[in-house]
Amino acid sequence: MRFKGVLTQRGLNELGRGFLPTLQRFGKTVVLVLGPEEVHLVSEGGMASDADSTDGPFVCVRLGAPLVFDAAPLCQSKHNLNLIAFEFDLKLFERVMHGAASNEAEGLEMKLSMRRVPNGEETQARPFLSFQQGGSISITSELPISKPFPQAEVDHLIALIRSDDVCPFYVDLMPAVANLNESLKRLKKLSQTCLVTLVKNGDAHFQAFRMQSGCTVGVEYRGLEVHPDGERVADDRNVEAQQQPTGRLAAAKDLGMCSELIVRAKHLTSAFGVCQYTRPAKLLCGANGDFLHFLYVYLDRAGGAVTDKESMAIKIPCVQDSSAGF
Amino acid sequence: MTFAAGQAIAQLTVADARSLVGALHALKTSASSSSSSSKPVTGSAGPTQPSSGGTRVACSVTLSSEGAHLQWDDETKSLQSQVMLRREAFSDIYIHHSVADRKVTFGVGLSHLADTLSLFSSESSGSEGMTISYNPGDERQLQIETRSPLGSAEPASDAAGEAGRVEVNAYAKIGVHADPPNYVDWTDSWQMPETSFCVRSVLLREAVEDLEWPGGSVTLSVDRNPPRVEFLSSGAGSLSVKLPESELVGLSCGQDHLRHAYSFKRLRRTLVAQEQDLEALTKVSISADGALRIMHMLSASQGPRAQNRHHGATFYGNDNYFSSQHAPGRTGIVQYVLLPLSASGTTAGF
């Protein structure tokens, strides 16, 4: 099992200032999946099959290898796709990244290594991800990592990662993100959970309920983009005729134009909050029966077109228990 | 009378929600302090009240073509509070033509209303206004809505054109009781002659804040000659705060000397909630039997209907609310009536 690659300045920036703080909002550790073509950072939350808790969001960052590494990285393993996966602590990774940034590291080399560390009386070989900076002074920082995942586990991860694009339609919430953050603060005062309703005409509703008092507070966003284009439904006359947001919502529900899901408000807050770090061009939000799917879409280096070399997906599981108050 | 489900029969729009939010801030403050008091009182809304609402104070809300009126009694039955908003406070009022007297009255949990409205208070800037509508249909609810475009303030990327079209509507639904609590307006039995004066609200608030004695009472003393208004408080020691004569406007005394004691806690509650507007005036009246009426004028922040200012001058028949020379241009009033402590130290109203 071998890995060696030289990080690009852009890769370093995007990891250190963008995705690192993003991932830290969702967990303490992250799984890195290295491959010859792509690099994935995965925070499993509750979506992984072996997790006991079922309520954490699943976060997956996908970065094309040319974006992160200077030349094609050396990546070899027993896995049939030459994939290597392991887990490490984000706090330690942050330290490495900050060290590299403060030294204006040119050509930071990242490689897998084994090192013997004292363990009681004897020494034990432990895996590390080491970062070496060239230049006049050479600095090496070593990040302790977990044992590389066995092949079956890697395959399971890849299956999770590839299960993209699973919602019938998506609504771009990016224009509303700043306002959503404010609105969620208010909704959270009412309830820990939030009902998200996406409508094919480009409306999105976020609602909180207080059961005892029969009180509902909601916020409606209108005129959002719908993806894919073919799923967009022009405003129905029945929906348009309604003067009030709740009336429009009810009419849209009658017409079967909605998908809706109850999620934890704090997860929503995190999903919207992390936009500040990576500044996506679009934040697509879709819902199926089990989770709310957020796709963060970025622009390419020139800032012109949507890139397929860089993306992030977050899946927020629905709240299962009936005590959620609905 | 039946109405189609989903149809609002009363709808009021506030162009600039500030004055409304100001009034409701007062409401919220006094509501939260009453809910913290020790004695829970079963709301008088009766069987329509949800099972959980036994300890909640219900307030009575009237929406009419003349404006909006909220009234509630403190749990101790010694303090009555009202918020009155004239039609000038609203940019639009719609009452369904089939409504008797063009007036709808219902009860709503005060803390629900206050909590919900406080969620909207931060929304008031930049929004296109707040609409309050009442729908007595199958759901029986009060709906509040603010609408604002998501403008160029967004740190949007190249999609500014898209962002310009996005519209945000925040809304809330509150379940209401069809039968409002049956409150009697204590000023209906107001004993003349009364003593009254106007003074800047901020001065009054500071005077009372200075008087704090633990668990104490405050005595209000008004003399005709020489004109003198003084708050006295005695506990471990004694303290008096005299309002400067130059600040008193329109002092009119019904008696040569007047002294009545009030609960400090409740008196403060009537004064602290007001907005920070330094020029706002408060009218203080004391009836012959010592009931204290405090009226805070809510200022008109903008007056699209200012030319109609005499239209609502007989607000619920209480023309004296607006007869003061300071009232024109005011869009509403927050009024408290506080009963005096009787000689034995308990509240007369019990």
Coordinates of C-alpha atoms in Angstrom, one line a residue, chain B residues 31-260:
Chain B
A31 CA -46.8 39.0 30.0
S32 CA -43.5 37.3 30.9
S33 CA -43.5 38.9 34.3
S34 CA -47.0 37.8 35.0
S35 CA -46.3 34.3 33.9
S36 CA -43.5 34.2 36.4
S37 CA -45.7 35.2 39.3
S38 CA -46.6 32.5 41.7
K39 CA -50.3 32.2 41.4
P40 CA -51.6 30.4 38.3
V41 CA -55.1 31.4 37.3
T42 CA -57.2 29.2 35.1
G43 CA -57.9 31.3 32.0
S44 CA -61.4 32.5 31.7
A45 CA -61.5 31.2 28.1
G46 CA -63.4 28.2 29.4
P47 CA -63.7 24.9 27.8
T48 CA -62.3 25.9 24.4
Q49 CA -58.9 26.3 25.9
P50 CA -56.4 23.5 25.1
S51 CA -55.8 21.1 28.0
S52 CA -52.3 22.4 28.5
G53 CA -53.3 26.0 28.8
G54 CA -54.7 26.0 32.3
T55 CA -52.0 28.3 33.6
R56 CA -51.9 30.6 30.7
V57 CA -53.3 34.0 30.6
A58 CA -55.6 34.6 27.7
C59 CA -55.9 38.0 26.2
S60 CA -58.9 39.3 24.4
V61 CA -58.2 40.7 20.9
T62 CA -60.6 42.8 18.9
L63 CA -59.9 43.6 15.3
S64 CA -62.2 46.2 13.7
S65 CA -62.2 48.8 11.1
E66 CA -61.0 51.2 13.7
G67 CA -57.9 49.3 14.5
A68 CA -56.8 46.6 16.9
H69 CA -57.4 46.3 20.6
L70 CA -55.7 43.8 23.0
Q71 CA -56.7 43.5 26.6
W72 CA -55.7 41.3 29.5
D73 CA -55.8 41.3 33.2
D74 CA -52.9 40.5 35.4
E75 CA -53.3 37.3 37.4
T76 CA -53.5 39.3 40.6
K77 CA -56.5 41.2 39.3
S78 CA -54.9 44.4 40.3
L79 CA -53.4 45.3 37.0
Q80 CA -55.2 45.6 33.7
S81 CA -53.4 46.2 30.5
Q82 CA -54.5 47.2 27.1
V83 CA -52.9 47.9 23.7
M84 CA -54.9 50.0 21.4
L85 CA -53.7 50.7 17.9
R86 CA -55.6 53.2 15.8
R87 CA -56.3 52.6 12.1
E88 CA -53.5 55.0 11.4
A89 CA -51.1 52.4 12.7
F90 CA -52.1 50.1 9.8
S91 CA -51.6 50.7 6.1
D92 CA -54.6 48.6 5.3
I93 CA -57.5 47.1 7.2
Y94 CA -60.0 44.7 5.7
I95 CA -63.0 43.4 7.6
H96 CA -65.3 41.1 5.7
H97 CA -68.6 42.9 5.0
S98 CA -70.7 40.2 6.6
V99 CA -69.1 40.6 10.0
A100 CA -71.4 42.1 12.5
D101 CA -70.4 45.7 13.5
R102 CA -67.3 45.1 11.4
K103 CA -65.6 43.8 14.5
V104 CA -64.2 40.4 15.5
T105 CA -63.2 39.5 19.0
F106 CA -61.4 36.4 20.1
G107 CA -59.2 35.1 22.8
V108 CA -55.6 34.0 22.4
G109 CA -53.0 32.8 24.8
L110 CA -51.0 35.8 25.7
S111 CA -47.7 34.1 26.0
H112 CA -48.2 32.3 22.6
L113 CA -49.0 35.6 20.9
A114 CA -46.1 37.4 22.6
D115 CA -43.6 34.7 21.9
T116 CA -44.6 34.3 18.3
L117 CA -44.6 38.0 17.7
S118 CA -41.2 38.4 19.2
L119 CA -39.9 36.0 16.6
F120 CA -41.1 38.5 14.0
S121 CA -39.7 41.6 15.7
S122 CA -36.3 41.2 14.2
E123 CA -37.9 40.7 10.8
S124 CA -39.5 44.2 10.9
S125 CA -36.6 45.9 9.3
G126 CA -36.4 45.5 5.6
S127 CA -39.7 43.8 5.2
E128 CA -42.6 45.0 3.2
G129 CA -44.9 44.9 6.2
M130 CA -46.7 42.6 8.5
T131 CA -50.1 41.2 7.8
I132 CA -52.3 39.9 10.6
S133 CA -55.3 37.9 9.5
Y134 CA -58.0 36.1 11.5
N135 CA -59.7 33.1 10.0
P136 CA -62.5 31.7 12.1
G137 CA -62.9 28.8 9.7
D138 CA -62.4 25.2 10.6
E139 CA -58.9 25.8 11.9
R140 CA -59.7 28.9 13.8
Q141 CA -56.5 30.7 13.8
L142 CA -54.6 33.9 13.7
Q143 CA -52.1 34.2 10.9
I144 CA -49.2 36.6 10.9
E145 CA -47.1 37.1 7.8
T146 CA -44.2 39.3 6.8
R147 CA -43.0 39.5 3.2
S148 CA -39.7 40.7 2.0
P149 CA -37.8 40.4 -1.2
L150 CA -34.3 38.9 -0.9
G151 CA -32.5 41.8 -2.4
S152 CA -29.0 42.6 -3.6
A153 CA -27.8 42.5 0.0
E154 CA -27.2 38.8 -0.6
P155 CA -23.6 37.8 -1.1
A156 CA -24.7 36.0 -4.1
S157 CA -22.4 35.1 -6.9
D158 CA -23.1 35.7 -10.5
A159 CA -26.7 34.7 -9.9
A160 CA -27.8 38.1 -8.8
G161 CA -30.5 38.1 -11.3
E162 CA -31.9 34.9 -9.8
A163 CA -31.5 36.2 -6.3
G164 CA -33.5 39.3 -7.1
R165 CA -36.6 37.2 -7.8
V166 CA -36.5 35.3 -4.6
E167 CA -39.1 36.3 -2.1
V168 CA -39.2 35.5 1.6
N169 CA -42.4 35.2 3.5
A170 CA -42.2 34.4 7.2
Y171 CA -45.5 33.3 8.7
A172 CA -47.0 32.1 11.9
K173 CA -50.3 30.5 12.8
I174 CA -51.6 30.7 16.3
G175 CA -54.7 28.8 17.5
V176 CA -57.2 31.1 19.1
H177 CA -60.2 30.6 21.3
A178 CA -63.5 31.7 19.8
D179 CA -64.8 33.0 23.1
P180 CA -62.6 35.8 24.4
P181 CA -62.1 36.2 28.1
N182 CA -64.8 38.4 29.3
Y183 CA -62.8 41.4 30.6
V184 CA -64.4 44.5 31.9
D185 CA -62.7 47.7 31.1
W186 CA -61.9 49.2 34.5
T187 CA -62.0 52.7 33.2
D188 CA -65.7 52.3 32.6
S189 CA -66.2 52.8 36.4
W190 CA -63.6 55.6 36.6
Q191 CA -64.3 57.8 39.6
M192 CA -64.2 61.5 38.9
P193 CA -62.7 64.0 39.7
E194 CA -59.5 62.7 38.4
T195 CA -56.0 64.1 38.7
S196 CA -53.8 63.9 35.6
F197 CA -50.5 65.0 34.1
C198 CA -48.3 64.2 31.2
V199 CA -44.6 63.6 31.5
R200 CA -41.8 62.2 29.3
S201 CA -41.9 58.4 29.6
V202 CA -38.2 58.1 30.2
L203 CA -38.4 60.4 33.2
L204 CA -41.1 58.4 34.8
R205 CA -39.3 55.2 34.1
E206 CA -36.1 56.5 35.7
A207 CA -38.0 57.8 38.7
V208 CA -39.5 54.4 39.4
E209 CA -36.3 52.5 38.8
D210 CA -34.7 54.7 41.5
L211 CA -37.3 53.7 44.0
E212 CA -36.6 50.1 44.3
W213 CA -37.0 48.7 47.8
P214 CA -37.3 45.0 48.2
G215 CA -41.0 44.0 48.3
G216 CA -41.9 47.6 49.0
S217 CA -44.7 49.8 47.9
V218 CA -44.6 53.1 46.3
T219 CA -46.7 56.1 47.2
L220 CA -47.6 58.6 44.6
S221 CA -48.3 62.0 46.0
V222 CA -49.7 64.9 44.0
D223 CA -50.3 68.4 45.4
R224 CA -52.2 71.2 43.7
N225 CA -50.6 74.2 45.3
P226 CA -47.7 74.4 44.9
P227 CA -47.8 71.9 42.0
R228 CA -45.8 68.9 43.0
V229 CA -45.6 65.3 41.9
E230 CA -43.6 62.9 44.0
F231 CA -43.0 59.2 44.4
L232 CA -42.3 58.0 47.9
S233 CA -41.0 54.7 48.9
S234 CA -40.2 53.4 52.3
G235 CA -38.5 50.3 53.4
A236 CA -35.4 50.1 55.4
G237 CA -35.2 53.9 55.0
S238 CA -37.2 56.2 52.8
L239 CA -36.7 57.8 49.5
S240 CA -38.6 60.3 47.5
V241 CA -38.3 61.2 43.8
K242 CA -39.9 64.5 42.8
L243 CA -40.7 65.0 39.1
P244 CA -39.3 68.4 38.0
E245 CA -42.1 70.9 37.6
S246 CA -40.8 72.0 34.3
E247 CA -41.3 68.5 32.9
L248 CA -44.9 68.2 33.9
V249 CA -47.4 69.1 31.2
G250 CA -51.0 69.8 31.8
L251 CA -51.2 69.0 35.5
S252 CA -54.8 69.0 36.6
C253 CA -55.7 68.2 40.1
G254 CA -59.0 66.8 41.2
Q255 CA -58.1 67.2 44.8
D256 CA -55.8 69.5 46.8
H257 CA -53.7 66.6 48.1
L258 CA -53.6 63.1 46.8
R259 CA -51.7 60.1 48.2
H260 CA -52.1 56.5 47.1

